[in-house]
Amino acid sequence: MTSRNKCLILGLTVFLWVGVHAQSYIDTCRLLRKFNLTGYVEAENHSMIIGGLFPIHTRTIPINNSDTELEFESAMCEGFNFRGFRWMKTMIHTIKEINERKDILPNHTLGYQIFDTCFSVSKAMETAMTLLTGQEEKKPNYRNSTGKYLVGIIGSGGSSLSVTAARIFGLYYMPQVGYTSSSAILSDKFQFPSFYRSIPSDKIQIEAMVTLIIHFGWVWVGAIASEDDYGKYGVKSFREKMETANLCVAFSETIPKVYSNERMQKAVKAIKSSSAKVIVLYTSDIDLSPFVLEVIHHNITHRTWIASEAWITSALIAKPEYFPYFGGTIGFAIPRSVIPGLKEFLYDVHPSKDPNDVLTIEFWQTAFNCTWPNNSVPYNVDHRVNMTGKEDRLYDMSDQLCTGEEKLEDLKNTYLDTSQLRITNNVRQAVYLMAHALDHLSNCDLLEEQRNNTACSHIPDFEPKELLPYFKKLKITTHDGAEIELNGNGDVDSGYYDILNWHMGDAGEITFVKVGEYIFNSTKYELVLPKNSSLFWNTESSRLPDSVCTKLCAPGTRKGIRPGQPLCCFACIPCADGYVSEKPGQRECDPCGEDDWSNAEKSKCVPKLVEFLAYEEALGFTLVILSIFGALVVLAVTAVYVVHRHTPLVKANDRELSFLIQMSLGITVLSSMLFIGKPCNWSCMARQITLALGFCLCLSSILGKTISLFFAYRISISKTRLISMHPIFRKLIVLICVLAEICVCAVYLVLEPPKMFKNIEIQNVKIIFECSEGSIEFLCSIFGFDVLLALLCFLTTFVARQLPDNYYEGKCITFGILVFFIVWISFVPAYLSTKGKFKVAVEIFAILASSYGLLGCVFLPKCFIILLRPKRNTDETVGGRVPTVDRSIQLTSASVSSELNSTTVSTVLDE
C-alpha cells in the first residue's frame, strides 16, 4: 500500500470520527449557567423589540474566586441608582408614547427588553450577549431571547460600557444609540460601525472646557479622570487641547474603578501639593463618589472644580454637606427639558403591581428605608472596601417593614427630581432617533445619494445592518422645538451646552445656576458668558481664583524658560535696557524706538533725555558770561587804542594791524557763543567757519607785525641800512591769508558742510545733539592753515625776541603764541576723551583761553603803559637813542633807528 493511500484512509477515518462526535455534542449541548440579569420585558403583541441597557445599580458584588465551583458565576449587583432607574423608566415612557402616535410607525408597535448593566463592563458584556443570543438552551438564534425581532439597542450608559457593548453589537451591525456615552473614540466608524448617539462628542466638550479656562485666565490646571474609556480618552484629548492653547496640565491622576487606598491617596496628594487651584474632574458621578469622600476626609477646600456633563447635575454629588468642598463648581450640561407626562409616569410605580418586579421592590426599600414583606431582595448591601481598608458587609434587613402606604410625594431623591431632565431627555431623544430611523426604513426614505446603492427593506423582514443607512444625516425635531441632526459619524454636531455654577439655595440645597452657554455647530464654537453672570467662587476671597504655576510676570519683565519645567512654569527676567514689556505676561520685550528709551521699571518707553550745552544750565551760562566778558575786554582795549590813537605807542608797529587783531579776537570770543544752545544746521556751519576765519584774521595780522620785528632784528645784527617794510605789504599778507581761508571754507560749505545730528551711540539713555563736521579733511585743512600761521608767527617772534627795548613787544607776542599752542595742544586729548556737552565745553574753553592769552599777552602791557605810565608813551622812550654802552645802534621793538653819519633811519615807526 502506497503512502498516498495510507493518508487517504487516515483522513476518512478522522472525518467519520469528527462527524459522529459532533452530532453527539450537539445533542448534549446546554448552558452551564445563566447570567444573573435583571430588567424589564414587554414583547407580546409588538412588531419589533428595542433593547435597553441602563446602570440601575452602581457596582457588582465581588466574587470569591477561590471557590472553583463559582468560577463561571455571574456577579450580582448592588448599590441602587435612582438616576439610572429614572432613565430606564423614561425609555419605557417614550416607547409607550411612540406607540400611541400615528405619525411614526403607524402600522407597527415597539416592545422593549431592558437589562441592568450595574455600571460595570462585565455586566455590559453579559447583557449584550443576552440581547443577541438569548439564554435558551440549544437555541442560539442571534435575535432576541423573547423570540421577537430585535431592531436596535438604546444604551448602555457610560462611555466605557458603550464601548464594550458596541464592540459586540458592531460585529453584527446591530444599531446602537447612546444617550450619555460621549467619548470621542465612539466616533470611529471603523471600530464602531453601528454606534450613534444623542449626546455631543467629548471633542466638543473638551473644546468648551479649554475655551472656558482661557476665558478666566487659568493656565495651570489639574486633571482627575476615571479609570475607564470615558476618563482616559477625555483627559488625553484635554491634554492635547491644552498644549495646543499653550496651557499646562499641572497633574493628571485617575480614580480607580475598584477602590484602592494607595491610588486614592496618590490623587489626593497631587491636589494638595500642587499650586493648581482649578481642577478638571472628567468622570461619572458613580466613579467620583468615593473620591469626593476622600476630599472631604482630607479637608481639601478652596478649589474650583470643572465638571464634565456626566456629574455636573448629579444628586449623588450635589449634596448640601459637600458644598464647602465642591461649592462653586462650574461645568457643562446638556440642555434641560421638560418631558410631558413623565412626572406622572414616574409616580406610577409600586411593588404591589408585580410581586416579581425585584427592581421596583428594591427601589421602594431603598427610597423609604424599609423592608418589603415576603421577599428575598437584599436591603442596603455594600461590599465595597472603605477608606480604612476594611470591607463593609451590610446584609441586615431594615427592622421597619414597608406598608405600601408610603407616599412618593414625600420623597426628595433623584428619581422624582424632574427639574434637571438633561440626560433623561437624551434617553428620550435616543429612542426617538431609533423610531424615526425605523419609520424612514418602512417608507424607504433614503438620501438621494443612497438610493442607487441601497435596496428598500420591509418590516419585519430586514437585517439590522439594513437600518444603518437611515441613521446617516438623520434629522428630527423634538417636542420642545429643538432640532437634532446626526452627522456621518453618528454624532450630534450642533447644539449647545449650558454652563452651570453650583450655588447654595435658600432652602439649604444645592442649586444649578445657569451662567452662560457654549454654542456649537459644524463650523463655529462660541462661549457666551455674560459679564454680569452671578458666579460663585469657593475661594477665601470669594473672587475669581488664580491658577498658575508662576505668577504672571509683571510689566518690565519677560517670561524665561525653566529647563525641564512645563511651559507655564517660567522665570520672570527683567527686560534689557532699551526694551520694555508694557503688558503683564509678555514672552518677549519690545524694543523702544530710536528716540525713546526704557524707564527704570522697563515697563514703558519714554523719550530719551536730550543733551546739549544749553544757555540755561550753569556751565553754559558761565561760558556765556566769559564770552561776553572777553568781548567787553576787547572793546575796552579798542577804546583805549582809539582814544590814544595818536600816541607813539599806539602808532608803533602798524596801528591798523592792532585794530584788526582786536576785531578778530572779538570775533573769536563771541564765536564761542555759537557752540552753546541746541545745534541746528546753520549754527553748525557758522561756528566752525567763524572760528576759523577769526583766528585766521588774528594770526595773519600778528604775522604782519612779527615780520616787521624780524626785519628789525636783521638790521640790528647786520648793522646795515635797510629799507623799511612798507605797511601795504603787511596788509597784503593779511588779505592773502584771509582770502585763502575764505576759499577753503567756501568749498567746505558747498561740498560737505557740517550738519546737526542726533548722537544715540554714546549714551543709550540720551540723545546728544551734536554737529557732524562733514568732511574731516576740509576741517583739518581750515584749522591746519591757522596752525601754520601761528607757527610762522612763533618762529619770527622767537628769532626777534632779543631786541633790546624798553618794551619788549616781540617777547609778548612770543608768549602769546606759546599760550595759543599750549591751549590747543592740551585741547586735543581733552576733546577726544570727553563726550556730549562737555566735549563742546572743552572746545569753548580752548577758544576762550587762546583768545584771552593772545589778548593779554599782546595788548595788556601796552594798555598798562598808556593808562598807568603815560610818561613812557613818548617818542624818546618808544624810539630812543642808543645807550652809551653801545652807541653803534639803538633799537626798540617799537622802533628801529640807525644813527649812521648822524642820520637816523626809522624802520619800524610808521603812522
Coordinates of C-alpha atoms in Angstrom, one line a residue, residues 576-875:
A576 CA 17.3 94.7 28.9
D577 CA 17.9 98.4 28.7
G578 CA 16.1 99.8 25.8
Y579 CA 13.4 97.1 25.8
V580 CA 10.1 97.1 27.6
S581 CA 7.1 94.9 28.3
E582 CA 4.1 97.1 28.8
K583 CA 1.6 94.2 29.4
P584 CA 1.8 91.5 32.1
G585 CA 3.0 88.1 30.9
Q586 CA 4.8 89.1 27.7
R587 CA 7.1 86.4 26.3
E588 CA 9.4 88.9 24.7
C589 CA 10.3 92.5 25.5
D590 CA 9.7 95.1 22.8
P591 CA 12.5 97.4 21.7
C592 CA 11.9 101.1 22.1
G593 CA 12.1 103.5 19.2
E594 CA 15.2 105.4 18.2
D595 CA 14.2 108.5 20.1
D596 CA 12.9 106.6 23.1
W597 CA 14.4 104.6 26.0
S598 CA 13.0 102.3 28.7
N599 CA 12.1 103.8 32.1
A600 CA 13.7 102.4 35.3
E601 CA 10.9 99.8 35.6
K602 CA 11.3 98.7 31.9
S603 CA 7.5 99.0 31.6
K604 CA 7.2 101.9 29.3
C605 CA 9.2 103.7 26.5
V606 CA 9.9 107.3 27.4
P607 CA 11.5 110.0 25.4
K608 CA 15.3 109.9 25.8
L609 CA 16.9 112.8 27.6
V610 CA 18.1 115.4 25.2
E611 CA 21.5 116.7 25.9
F612 CA 23.3 119.8 24.5
L613 CA 25.1 122.7 26.1
A614 CA 22.2 124.9 27.0
Y615 CA 22.3 128.6 27.9
E616 CA 20.1 127.9 31.0
E617 CA 22.4 125.4 32.7
A618 CA 25.3 126.6 34.9
L619 CA 28.1 125.5 32.6
G620 CA 26.6 127.1 29.6
F621 CA 25.7 130.3 31.4
T622 CA 29.3 130.6 32.8
L623 CA 30.8 130.2 29.3
V624 CA 28.4 132.9 28.0
I625 CA 29.5 135.2 30.8
L626 CA 33.2 134.6 29.9
S627 CA 32.5 135.2 26.2
I628 CA 30.7 138.4 26.9
F629 CA 33.4 139.5 29.4
G630 CA 36.1 138.8 26.8
A631 CA 34.2 140.8 24.2
L632 CA 33.9 143.7 26.6
V633 CA 37.7 143.5 27.4
V634 CA 38.4 143.6 23.7
L635 CA 36.1 146.5 23.3
A636 CA 37.8 148.3 26.2
V637 CA 41.2 147.7 24.7
T638 CA 39.9 149.0 21.4
A639 CA 38.5 152.1 23.1
V640 CA 41.9 152.8 24.7
Y641 CA 43.6 152.4 21.4
V642 CA 41.0 154.7 19.7
V643 CA 41.3 157.4 22.4
H644 CA 45.1 157.2 22.3
R645 CA 45.4 156.5 18.6
H646 CA 47.9 159.4 18.1
T647 CA 50.3 158.4 20.8
P648 CA 53.7 156.9 19.8
L649 CA 53.0 153.5 21.4
V650 CA 49.7 153.0 19.5
K651 CA 51.2 154.2 16.3
A652 CA 54.2 152.0 16.7
N653 CA 54.4 148.9 14.5
D654 CA 51.3 149.4 12.4
R655 CA 48.2 150.7 14.3
E656 CA 45.8 149.2 11.7
L657 CA 47.0 145.7 12.3
S658 CA 46.4 146.2 16.0
F659 CA 42.8 147.1 15.4
L660 CA 42.5 144.1 13.1
I661 CA 43.8 141.9 15.9
Q662 CA 41.4 143.3 18.4
M663 CA 38.5 142.9 16.0
S664 CA 39.5 139.3 15.2
L665 CA 39.8 138.5 18.9
G666 CA 36.4 139.9 19.5
I667 CA 35.1 137.6 16.7
T668 CA 36.7 134.5 18.2
V669 CA 35.5 135.3 21.7
L670 CA 31.9 135.8 20.5
S671 CA 32.0 132.8 18.2
S672 CA 32.2 130.6 21.2
M673 CA 28.5 131.5 21.9
L674 CA 27.6 129.7 18.6
F675 CA 28.7 126.5 20.3
I676 CA 26.1 127.0 23.1
G677 CA 22.4 126.1 22.7
K678 CA 20.6 123.4 20.6
P679 CA 22.6 122.8 17.5
C680 CA 21.0 123.3 14.1
N681 CA 22.4 123.2 10.6
W682 CA 23.1 126.9 10.3
S683 CA 24.8 127.1 13.7
C684 CA 26.9 124.0 12.9
M685 CA 28.2 125.7 9.7
A686 CA 28.6 129.2 11.3
R687 CA 30.5 128.1 14.4
Q688 CA 33.5 126.4 12.7
I689 CA 33.7 128.9 9.8
T690 CA 33.5 131.9 12.1
L691 CA 36.1 130.5 14.4
A692 CA 38.5 129.6 11.6
L693 CA 38.2 133.0 9.9
G694 CA 38.6 134.8 13.2
F695 CA 41.8 133.0 14.1
C696 CA 43.0 133.4 10.5
L697 CA 42.5 137.2 10.6
C698 CA 44.1 137.4 14.1
L699 CA 47.1 135.3 13.3
S700 CA 47.7 136.8 9.8
S701 CA 47.7 140.3 11.4
I702 CA 50.1 139.1 14.1
L703 CA 52.2 137.6 11.3
G704 CA 52.4 141.1 9.7
K705 CA 53.7 142.5 13.0
T706 CA 56.2 139.7 13.6
I707 CA 57.7 140.0 10.1
S708 CA 58.4 143.7 10.9
L709 CA 60.2 142.7 14.1
F710 CA 62.1 140.0 12.1
F711 CA 63.4 142.6 9.7
A712 CA 64.3 144.9 12.6
Y713 CA 66.3 142.2 14.2
R714 CA 68.1 141.6 10.9
I715 CA 69.1 145.3 10.7
S716 CA 70.4 145.2 14.3
I717 CA 72.7 142.3 13.7
S718 CA 73.9 143.3 10.2
K719 CA 74.4 147.0 11.1
T720 CA 73.4 147.9 7.7
R721 CA 71.0 150.4 6.4
L722 CA 67.8 148.7 5.2
I723 CA 64.7 150.0 3.7
S724 CA 61.8 149.6 6.0
M725 CA 58.9 147.2 5.0
H726 CA 56.1 149.3 3.6
P727 CA 52.8 148.9 5.6
I728 CA 50.9 147.9 2.5
F729 CA 52.8 144.7 2.3
R730 CA 51.6 143.8 5.8
K731 CA 48.0 144.4 4.8
L732 CA 48.6 142.3 1.7
I733 CA 49.8 139.4 3.9
V734 CA 46.6 139.7 5.9
L735 CA 44.4 139.9 2.9
I736 CA 46.0 137.0 1.1
C737 CA 45.8 134.7 4.2
V738 CA 42.2 135.6 4.8
L739 CA 41.2 135.2 1.2
A740 CA 42.8 131.8 1.1
E741 CA 40.9 130.8 4.2
I742 CA 37.7 132.0 2.8
C743 CA 38.1 130.0 -0.4
V744 CA 38.8 126.8 1.6
C745 CA 35.8 127.5 3.8
A746 CA 33.5 128.1 0.8
V747 CA 34.5 124.8 -0.8
Y748 CA 33.9 123.1 2.6
L749 CA 30.4 124.6 2.9
V750 CA 29.5 123.7 -0.7
L751 CA 30.8 120.1 -0.8
E752 CA 30.4 118.7 2.7
P753 CA 29.0 121.2 5.1
P754 CA 28.6 120.5 8.8
K755 CA 25.1 119.3 9.9
M756 CA 23.3 118.7 13.1
F757 CA 22.7 115.1 14.0
K758 CA 21.3 113.1 17.0
N759 CA 24.0 111.0 18.5
I760 CA 22.4 108.0 20.2
E761 CA 25.5 105.8 20.3
I762 CA 27.4 107.5 23.1
Q763 CA 24.7 107.1 25.8
N764 CA 21.7 104.9 25.3
V765 CA 19.5 106.9 27.6
K766 CA 20.3 110.2 26.0
I767 CA 20.1 111.9 22.6
I768 CA 23.1 114.1 22.3
F769 CA 22.6 116.9 19.8
E770 CA 25.9 117.4 18.0
C771 CA 27.3 118.8 14.9
S772 CA 28.6 116.4 12.3
E773 CA 31.6 118.1 10.9
G774 CA 31.1 116.7 7.5
S775 CA 34.5 116.3 5.8
I776 CA 37.3 115.9 8.3
E777 CA 39.8 116.6 5.5
F778 CA 38.4 120.1 4.9
L779 CA 38.1 120.8 8.6
C780 CA 41.8 119.8 9.1
S781 CA 42.8 122.0 6.1
I782 CA 41.0 125.0 7.5
F783 CA 42.4 124.8 11.0
G784 CA 45.7 123.5 9.7
F785 CA 46.2 126.8 7.9
D786 CA 45.6 128.6 11.2
V787 CA 48.2 126.4 12.8
L788 CA 50.6 127.2 10.0
L789 CA 50.1 130.9 10.6
A790 CA 50.6 130.5 14.3
L791 CA 53.8 128.6 13.7
L792 CA 55.2 131.3 11.4
C793 CA 54.3 133.9 14.0
F794 CA 56.1 132.0 16.6
L795 CA 59.3 131.5 14.5
T796 CA 59.6 135.1 13.5
T797 CA 59.0 136.5 17.0
F798 CA 61.2 133.8 18.6
V799 CA 64.1 135.0 16.3
A800 CA 63.5 138.6 17.2
R801 CA 62.9 138.0 20.9
Q802 CA 66.3 139.5 21.9
L803 CA 65.6 143.0 20.6
P804 CA 66.7 145.5 23.3
D805 CA 63.8 147.7 24.0
N806 CA 62.1 149.5 26.8
Y807 CA 59.0 147.5 25.9
Y808 CA 59.6 144.0 24.6
E809 CA 56.7 143.5 22.1
G810 CA 58.4 140.6 20.5
K811 CA 58.6 138.7 23.7
C812 CA 55.0 139.4 24.5
I813 CA 53.9 138.1 21.1
T814 CA 56.1 135.1 21.6
F815 CA 54.4 134.3 25.0
G816 CA 51.0 134.9 23.4
I817 CA 51.7 132.3 20.6
L818 CA 53.1 129.9 23.2
V819 CA 49.9 130.2 25.2
F820 CA 48.0 129.6 22.0
F821 CA 49.9 126.4 21.2
I822 CA 49.8 125.1 24.8
V823 CA 46.0 125.6 24.9
W824 CA 45.3 123.9 21.6
I825 CA 47.8 121.1 22.2
S826 CA 46.1 120.3 25.5
F827 CA 42.7 120.6 23.9
V828 CA 43.2 117.7 21.5
P829 CA 43.4 114.9 24.2
A830 CA 40.8 116.6 26.3
Y831 CA 38.5 116.9 23.4
L832 CA 38.9 113.3 22.4
S833 CA 38.3 111.9 25.9
T834 CA 35.1 113.7 26.6
K835 CA 31.6 113.2 25.3
G836 CA 28.4 115.1 24.8
K837 CA 28.0 118.6 26.0
F838 CA 31.3 118.5 27.9
K839 CA 33.1 118.0 24.6
V840 CA 31.6 121.2 23.4
A841 CA 32.5 122.9 26.6
V842 CA 36.2 121.9 26.2
E843 CA 36.2 123.4 22.8
I844 CA 34.7 126.7 24.0
F845 CA 37.2 126.7 26.9
A846 CA 40.1 126.3 24.4
I847 CA 38.7 129.2 22.2
L848 CA 38.3 131.5 25.2
A849 CA 41.7 130.5 26.7
S850 CA 43.6 131.1 23.5
S851 CA 41.8 134.3 22.8
Y852 CA 42.3 135.6 26.4
G853 CA 46.0 134.5 26.1
L854 CA 46.6 136.5 22.9
L855 CA 44.7 139.5 24.2
G856 CA 46.5 139.5 27.5
C857 CA 50.0 139.0 26.1
V858 CA 49.8 141.4 23.2
F859 CA 47.7 144.3 24.4
L860 CA 47.6 144.4 28.2
P861 CA 51.3 145.6 28.6
K862 CA 50.7 148.5 26.2
C863 CA 47.4 149.4 27.9
F864 CA 49.3 149.4 31.2
I865 CA 51.8 151.9 29.8
I866 CA 49.1 154.0 28.0
L867 CA 46.9 154.3 31.1
L868 CA 49.2 154.0 34.0
R869 CA 52.6 155.0 32.8
P870 CA 51.8 157.8 30.3
K871 CA 55.3 159.3 30.7
R872 CA 56.8 156.4 29.0
N873 CA 54.5 156.8 26.0
T874 CA 56.8 159.3 24.2
D875 CA 58.8 159.4 21.0

